[in-house]
CSV table of C-alpha atoms and ligand atoms in Angstrom, one decimal:
chain,number,residue,atom,x,y,z
A,10,MET,CA,-10.1,-9.6,19.7
A,11,ARG,CA,-6.3,-8.7,20.0
A,12,ILE,CA,-4.0,-9.9,16.9
A,13,ASP,CA,-0.2,-10.0,17.0
A,14,VAL,CA,1.6,-10.9,13.0
A,15,LEU,CA,4.9,-11.3,13.5
A,16,THR,CA,6.5,-10.8,9.8
A,17,LEU,CA,9.7,-9.5,7.9
A,18,PHE,CA,7.2,-7.2,6.0
A,19,PRO,CA,4.8,-5.6,8.3
A,20,GLU,CA,4.8,-2.9,5.4
A,21,MET,CA,2.6,-5.2,3.3
A,22,PHE,CA,-0.1,-5.4,5.6
A,23,ASN,CA,-1.1,-1.2,6.0
A,24,GLY,CA,-3.4,-1.2,2.7
A,25,PRO,CA,-5.6,-3.9,3.4
A,26,LEU,CA,-5.8,-3.9,7.1
A,27,GLN,CA,-6.2,0.0,7.2
A,28,THR,CA,-9.2,-0.2,4.4
A,29,SER,CA,-12.9,-1.3,4.3
A,30,ILE,CA,-14.0,-3.1,6.6
A,31,VAL,CA,-11.6,-5.0,8.8
A,32,GLY,CA,-10.1,-1.0,8.4
A,33,ARG,CA,-13.2,-0.1,10.2
A,34,ALA,CA,-13.2,-3.1,13.1
A,35,GLN,CA,-10.0,-1.6,13.7
A,36,THR,CA,-11.5,2.0,14.6
A,37,ALA,CA,-14.2,0.7,16.5
A,38,GLN,CA,-11.7,-1.1,18.6
A,39,ILE,CA,-13.6,-4.5,17.9
A,40,ILE,CA,-9.8,-5.8,17.1
A,41,GLU,CA,-6.7,-4.4,18.2
A,42,VAL,CA,-3.5,-5.6,15.2
A,43,HIS,CA,-0.2,-4.8,16.0
A,44,LEU,CA,2.9,-5.2,13.5
A,45,TRP,CA,5.9,-6.8,14.6
A,46,ASP,CA,9.0,-7.1,12.5
A,47,ILE,CA,11.2,-10.0,13.4
A,48,ARG,CA,14.0,-8.2,12.0
A,49,ASP,CA,13.7,-5.8,15.1
A,50,PHE,CA,14.8,-8.4,16.8
A,51,THR,CA,17.4,-9.6,16.0
A,52,GLU,CA,21.0,-8.5,17.8
A,53,ASP,CA,23.6,-9.2,15.2
A,54,LYS,CA,25.0,-5.8,13.1
A,55,HIS,CA,23.8,-7.2,9.9
A,56,ARG,CA,20.1,-8.1,11.6
A,57,GLN,CA,20.1,-11.5,10.3
A,58,VAL,CA,17.5,-13.4,9.8
A,59,ASP,CA,17.6,-16.1,7.4
A,60,ASP,CA,20.5,-18.4,6.6
A,61,TYR,CA,21.7,-21.2,4.5
A,62,PRO,CA,20.3,-24.6,5.2
A,63,PHE,CA,22.6,-27.5,7.1
A,64,GLY,CA,22.1,-30.5,4.7
A,65,GLY,CA,22.6,-28.2,1.8
A,66,GLY,CA,19.9,-27.2,-0.7
A,67,ALA,CA,18.5,-24.3,-2.3
A,68,GLY,CA,17.0,-21.1,-0.7
A,69,MET,CA,17.2,-19.6,2.3
A,70,VAL,CA,15.4,-20.7,6.2
A,71,MET,CA,14.3,-18.2,8.7
A,72,LYS,CA,16.9,-18.9,11.5
A,73,PRO,CA,14.9,-19.8,15.3
A,74,GLU,CA,17.1,-17.2,16.7
A,75,PRO,CA,14.7,-13.8,16.3
A,76,VAL,CA,11.6,-15.7,16.1
A,77,PHE,CA,11.7,-17.6,19.4
A,78,ALA,CA,13.0,-13.6,21.0
A,79,ALA,CA,9.8,-12.4,18.9
A,80,VAL,CA,6.8,-14.3,19.7
A,81,ARG,CA,8.5,-14.8,23.3
A,82,HIS,CA,8.2,-10.8,23.7
A,83,VAL,CA,5.1,-10.8,22.5
A,84,LEU,CA,3.3,-13.6,24.0
A,85,GLY,CA,4.7,-12.2,27.5
A,86,GLY,CA,3.4,-15.4,29.6
A,87,ASP,CA,0.0,-15.4,27.9
A,88,ASP,CA,-1.3,-18.8,26.2
A,89,ALA,CA,-2.9,-17.4,22.9
A,90,PRO,CA,-2.3,-19.7,19.9
A,91,VAL,CA,0.4,-19.0,17.9
A,92,VAL,CA,-0.5,-19.9,14.3
A,93,LEU,CA,2.3,-20.4,11.4
A,94,MET,CA,1.3,-19.2,7.9
A,95,THR,CA,2.4,-22.4,5.8
A,96,PRO,CA,1.1,-24.2,2.5
A,97,GLN,CA,2.1,-27.1,5.3
A,98,GLY,CA,-0.9,-26.2,8.0
A,99,GLU,CA,-4.6,-27.6,7.7
A,100,THR,CA,-7.2,-25.6,5.8
A,101,PHE,CA,-8.6,-22.7,6.2
A,102,ASP,CA,-12.4,-22.5,5.8
A,103,HIS,CA,-14.9,-20.8,6.7
A,104,ALA,CA,-15.3,-23.4,10.3
A,105,LEU,CA,-11.7,-23.0,11.3
A,106,ALA,CA,-12.6,-19.0,10.5
A,107,GLU,CA,-15.5,-18.6,13.0
A,108,GLU,CA,-13.2,-20.9,15.6
A,109,LEU,CA,-10.6,-18.6,15.7
A,110,SER,CA,-13.4,-16.4,15.8
A,111,GLN,CA,-13.7,-16.9,19.7
A,112,GLU,CA,-10.0,-16.7,20.0
A,113,ASP,CA,-9.7,-13.3,22.1
A,114,ARG,CA,-6.4,-13.2,21.1
A,115,LEU,CA,-4.0,-15.0,18.0
A,116,ILE,CA,-0.1,-14.8,16.8
A,117,LEU,CA,0.0,-15.2,13.5
A,118,LEU,CA,3.8,-15.9,12.2
A,119,CYS,CA,4.4,-15.2,8.7
A,120,GLY,CA,6.8,-17.5,7.2
A,121,HIS,CA,9.6,-15.9,4.5
A,122,TYR,CA,11.8,-17.5,2.5
A,123,GLU,CA,12.4,-21.8,2.2
A,124,GLY,CA,10.9,-22.5,4.7
A,125,ILE,CA,11.7,-21.8,8.9
A,126,ASP,CA,13.9,-23.7,11.1
A,127,GLU,CA,12.2,-27.0,12.7
A,128,ARG,CA,12.1,-25.8,15.5
A,129,ILE,CA,10.1,-23.2,15.9
A,130,ARG,CA,7.5,-25.5,14.4
A,131,GLN,CA,8.3,-27.7,17.6
A,132,SER,CA,8.4,-25.8,20.3
A,133,LEU,CA,6.7,-22.2,19.6
A,134,VAL,CA,3.8,-23.3,17.0
A,135,THR,CA,0.7,-24.6,18.4
A,136,ARG,CA,-1.5,-24.6,14.9
A,137,GLU,CA,-0.1,-24.1,11.6
A,138,ILE,CA,-2.8,-22.7,8.7
A,139,SER,CA,-2.8,-23.2,5.0
A,140,ILE,CA,-5.0,-21.4,2.8
A,141,GLY,CA,-5.0,-23.4,-0.3
A,142,ASP,CA,-2.4,-26.2,-2.2
A,143,TYR,CA,-0.2,-23.5,-3.8
A,144,VAL,CA,3.0,-21.6,-2.5
A,145,LEU,CA,3.0,-18.3,-1.9
A,146,THR,CA,5.9,-15.9,-1.5
A,147,GLY,CA,5.2,-15.8,2.2
A,148,GLY,CA,2.7,-15.9,4.9
A,149,GLU,CA,2.0,-12.0,4.8
A,150,LEU,CA,-1.2,-12.3,2.1
A,151,PRO,CA,-2.1,-16.2,3.9
A,152,ALA,CA,-2.0,-13.9,7.5
A,153,MET,CA,-4.3,-11.3,5.8
A,154,VAL,CA,-6.8,-13.8,4.7
A,155,VAL,CA,-6.9,-15.3,7.7
A,156,ILE,CA,-7.6,-12.6,9.5
A,157,ASP,CA,-10.4,-10.9,7.0
A,158,ALA,CA,-12.0,-14.0,7.4
A,159,VAL,CA,-12.3,-14.3,10.9
A,160,VAL,CA,-12.9,-10.4,11.9
A,161,ARG,CA,-16.5,-10.9,10.0
A,162,PHE,CA,-18.0,-13.6,12.2
A,163,LEU,CA,-16.6,-10.7,15.6
A,164,PRO,CA,-20.6,-8.8,16.7
A,165,GLY,CA,-20.6,-5.6,15.4
A,166,VAL,CA,-17.7,-6.0,12.1
A,167,LEU,CA,-21.1,-6.5,9.7
A,168,GLY,CA,-23.8,-4.6,9.1
A,169,GLU,CA,-26.2,-7.2,9.0
A,170,ALA,CA,-26.0,-9.4,12.6
A,171,SER,CA,-26.9,-12.2,10.4
A,172,ALA,CA,-25.1,-11.6,7.1
A,173,VAL,CA,-22.6,-13.8,8.2
A,174,HIS,CA,-24.4,-16.7,8.3
A,175,THR,CA,-26.3,-16.3,4.8
A,176,ASP,CA,-23.1,-16.8,3.0
A,177,SER,CA,-21.8,-19.0,0.6
A,178,PHE,CA,-21.0,-22.2,3.4
A,179,ALA,CA,-22.5,-20.8,6.3
A,180,GLN,CA,-24.8,-23.8,5.8
A,181,GLY,CA,-23.2,-25.8,3.7
A,182,LEU,CA,-24.4,-24.5,0.5
A,183,LEU,CA,-23.4,-21.4,-2.2
A,184,GLU,CA,-25.2,-18.7,-1.6
A,185,TYR,CA,-27.8,-17.5,-3.6
A,186,PRO,CA,-27.9,-15.2,-6.4
A,187,HIS,CA,-28.1,-11.5,-6.0
A,188,TYR,CA,-30.8,-8.5,-8.1
A,189,THR,CA,-30.8,-4.3,-7.8
A,190,ARG,CA,-31.5,-2.2,-9.6
A,191,PRO,CA,-32.1,-1.4,-12.7
A,192,ARG,CA,-34.8,-4.0,-12.6
A,193,VAL,CA,-34.1,-4.5,-16.4
A,194,TYR,CA,-29.9,-4.0,-17.5
A,195,GLU,CA,-29.5,-4.9,-21.8
A,196,ASP,CA,-33.0,-7.6,-22.0
A,197,MET,CA,-31.6,-9.0,-18.0
A,198,GLU,CA,-34.2,-9.4,-16.1
A,199,VAL,CA,-34.9,-9.5,-12.4
A,200,PRO,CA,-36.3,-13.0,-11.8
A,201,GLU,CA,-40.3,-12.2,-11.1
A,202,VAL,CA,-40.7,-13.7,-7.4
A,203,LEU,CA,-37.7,-11.3,-6.0
A,204,LEU,CA,-39.9,-8.2,-7.1
A,205,SER,CA,-43.5,-10.2,-5.4
A,206,GLY,CA,-43.1,-9.2,-2.2
A,207,ASP,CA,-43.7,-12.5,-0.4
A,208,HIS,CA,-41.0,-13.5,1.9
A,209,GLN,CA,-41.8,-16.7,1.7
A,210,ARG,CA,-41.8,-17.5,-1.7
A,211,ILE,CA,-38.2,-15.3,-1.8
A,212,ALA,CA,-37.1,-17.6,0.9
A,213,ASP,CA,-37.8,-20.5,-0.7
A,214,TRP,CA,-36.8,-19.4,-3.8
A,215,ARG,CA,-33.5,-18.4,-2.8
A,216,HIS,CA,-33.2,-21.8,-0.9
A,217,CYS,CA,-33.8,-24.0,-4.3
A,218,GLU,CA,-31.1,-21.7,-6.0
A,219,ALA,CA,-28.8,-22.7,-2.8
A,220,LEU,CA,-29.0,-25.7,-3.4
A,221,ARG,CA,-28.9,-25.7,-7.6
A,222,ARG,CA,-25.5,-23.6,-7.5
A,223,THR,CA,-23.8,-26.1,-5.3
A,224,LEU,CA,-25.3,-29.0,-7.0
A,225,LEU,CA,-23.3,-26.9,-10.0
A,226,ARG,CA,-20.4,-26.0,-8.9
A,227,ARG,CA,-19.3,-28.2,-5.2
A,228,PRO,CA,-21.5,-31.4,-5.8
A,229,ASP,CA,-18.5,-32.1,-3.7
A,230,LEU,CA,-20.6,-30.1,-0.6
A,231,LEU,CA,-23.8,-31.6,-1.0
A,232,ASP,CA,-21.9,-35.3,0.1
A,233,LYS,CA,-20.8,-33.7,3.7
A,234,LEU,CA,-24.3,-32.5,4.2
A,235,ALA,CA,-27.3,-34.1,6.1
A,236,LEU,CA,-30.0,-33.3,3.2
A,237,ALA,CA,-33.8,-33.1,4.8
A,238,PRO,CA,-36.3,-34.5,2.6
A,239,ARG,CA,-37.8,-31.5,0.7
A,240,ASP,CA,-34.2,-30.6,-0.3
A,241,ILE,CA,-33.6,-34.2,-1.8
A,242,GLU,CA,-36.8,-33.7,-3.6
A,243,ILE,CA,-35.4,-30.1,-5.0
A,244,LEU,CA,-32.6,-31.5,-6.1
A,245,LYS,CA,-34.2,-34.3,-7.9
A,246,ALA,CA,-36.7,-31.8,-9.4
A,247,ILE,CA,-33.1,-29.6,-10.6
A,248,ARG,CA,-31.4,-33.2,-12.3
A,249,ALA,CA,-34.2,-33.8,-14.0
A,250,GLU,CA,-34.4,-30.0,-15.5
A,251,LEU,CA,-30.7,-30.8,-16.2
A,252,GLY,CA,-31.1,-34.2,-17.7
A,253,GLN,CA,-28.7,-35.2,-15.1
A,254,SER,CA,-31.6,-37.5,-13.3
B,14,ADE,N1,3.0,-19.2,3.0
B,14,ADE,C1,3.1,-19.4,1.7
B,14,ADE,N2,1.9,-20.5,1.0
B,14,ADE,C2,1.1,-20.3,1.7
B,14,ADE,C3,0.1,-20.9,1.5
B,14,ADE,N3,-0.8,-21.5,1.2
B,14,ADE,N4,-0.8,-21.1,3.0
B,14,ADE,C4,-0.4,-20.4,4.4
B,14,ADE,N5,0.8,-19.7,3.9
B,14,ADE,C5,1.7,-19.9,3.0
């Protein structure tokens, strides 16, 4: 997969994209990330990328010319999705990350200042993504979030092929609790079932704990699921235990 990022601050990406799993995915040539400085596409002597808003008001607006030039240069006639990072976009989630991971190519455009000239949206952008209902100073951190979440879905990126399918959200549930050594830490013991070697009991316990966790923390996720009759029974028992029935 090839990802092109258009930004005013390419240097912001160096740490996160070179490190850990995303860094390894690049070394292994599973992804190729190209960073483009929008300022390099200005043609005036001040390399101006923003201007005052028509109609007045606070803040500056990203000018159309350098962004159009940058996107057209990077696309080079290709029809890859051009994704604008903006708090006005559709909310990013697990399903959208998986969907984007099917693309061969993504162009991520990072907005800055108070906004971007609307004509960029109208004629260049094919999709708008928000990483949540809060406003950041720019689209760079959101673009890194999207890259990280998308890359995890690409074959060969995670050590264990199935990890991405047992994650929180993969089955619409939060993930069960994990434990590692030591067996007892400051009087806190690892649940006995995990030491039993009985794979079926372990799988059942994990499923039950995933349901419990989701019920306690994100009951809204349960409303979206087609629950098996067995899960409905388990949830009933958990609610009864909690005195919620
Ligand atoms: N740019 C500023 N805030 C943002 C957000 N929440 N999501 C995506 N892009 C943004």
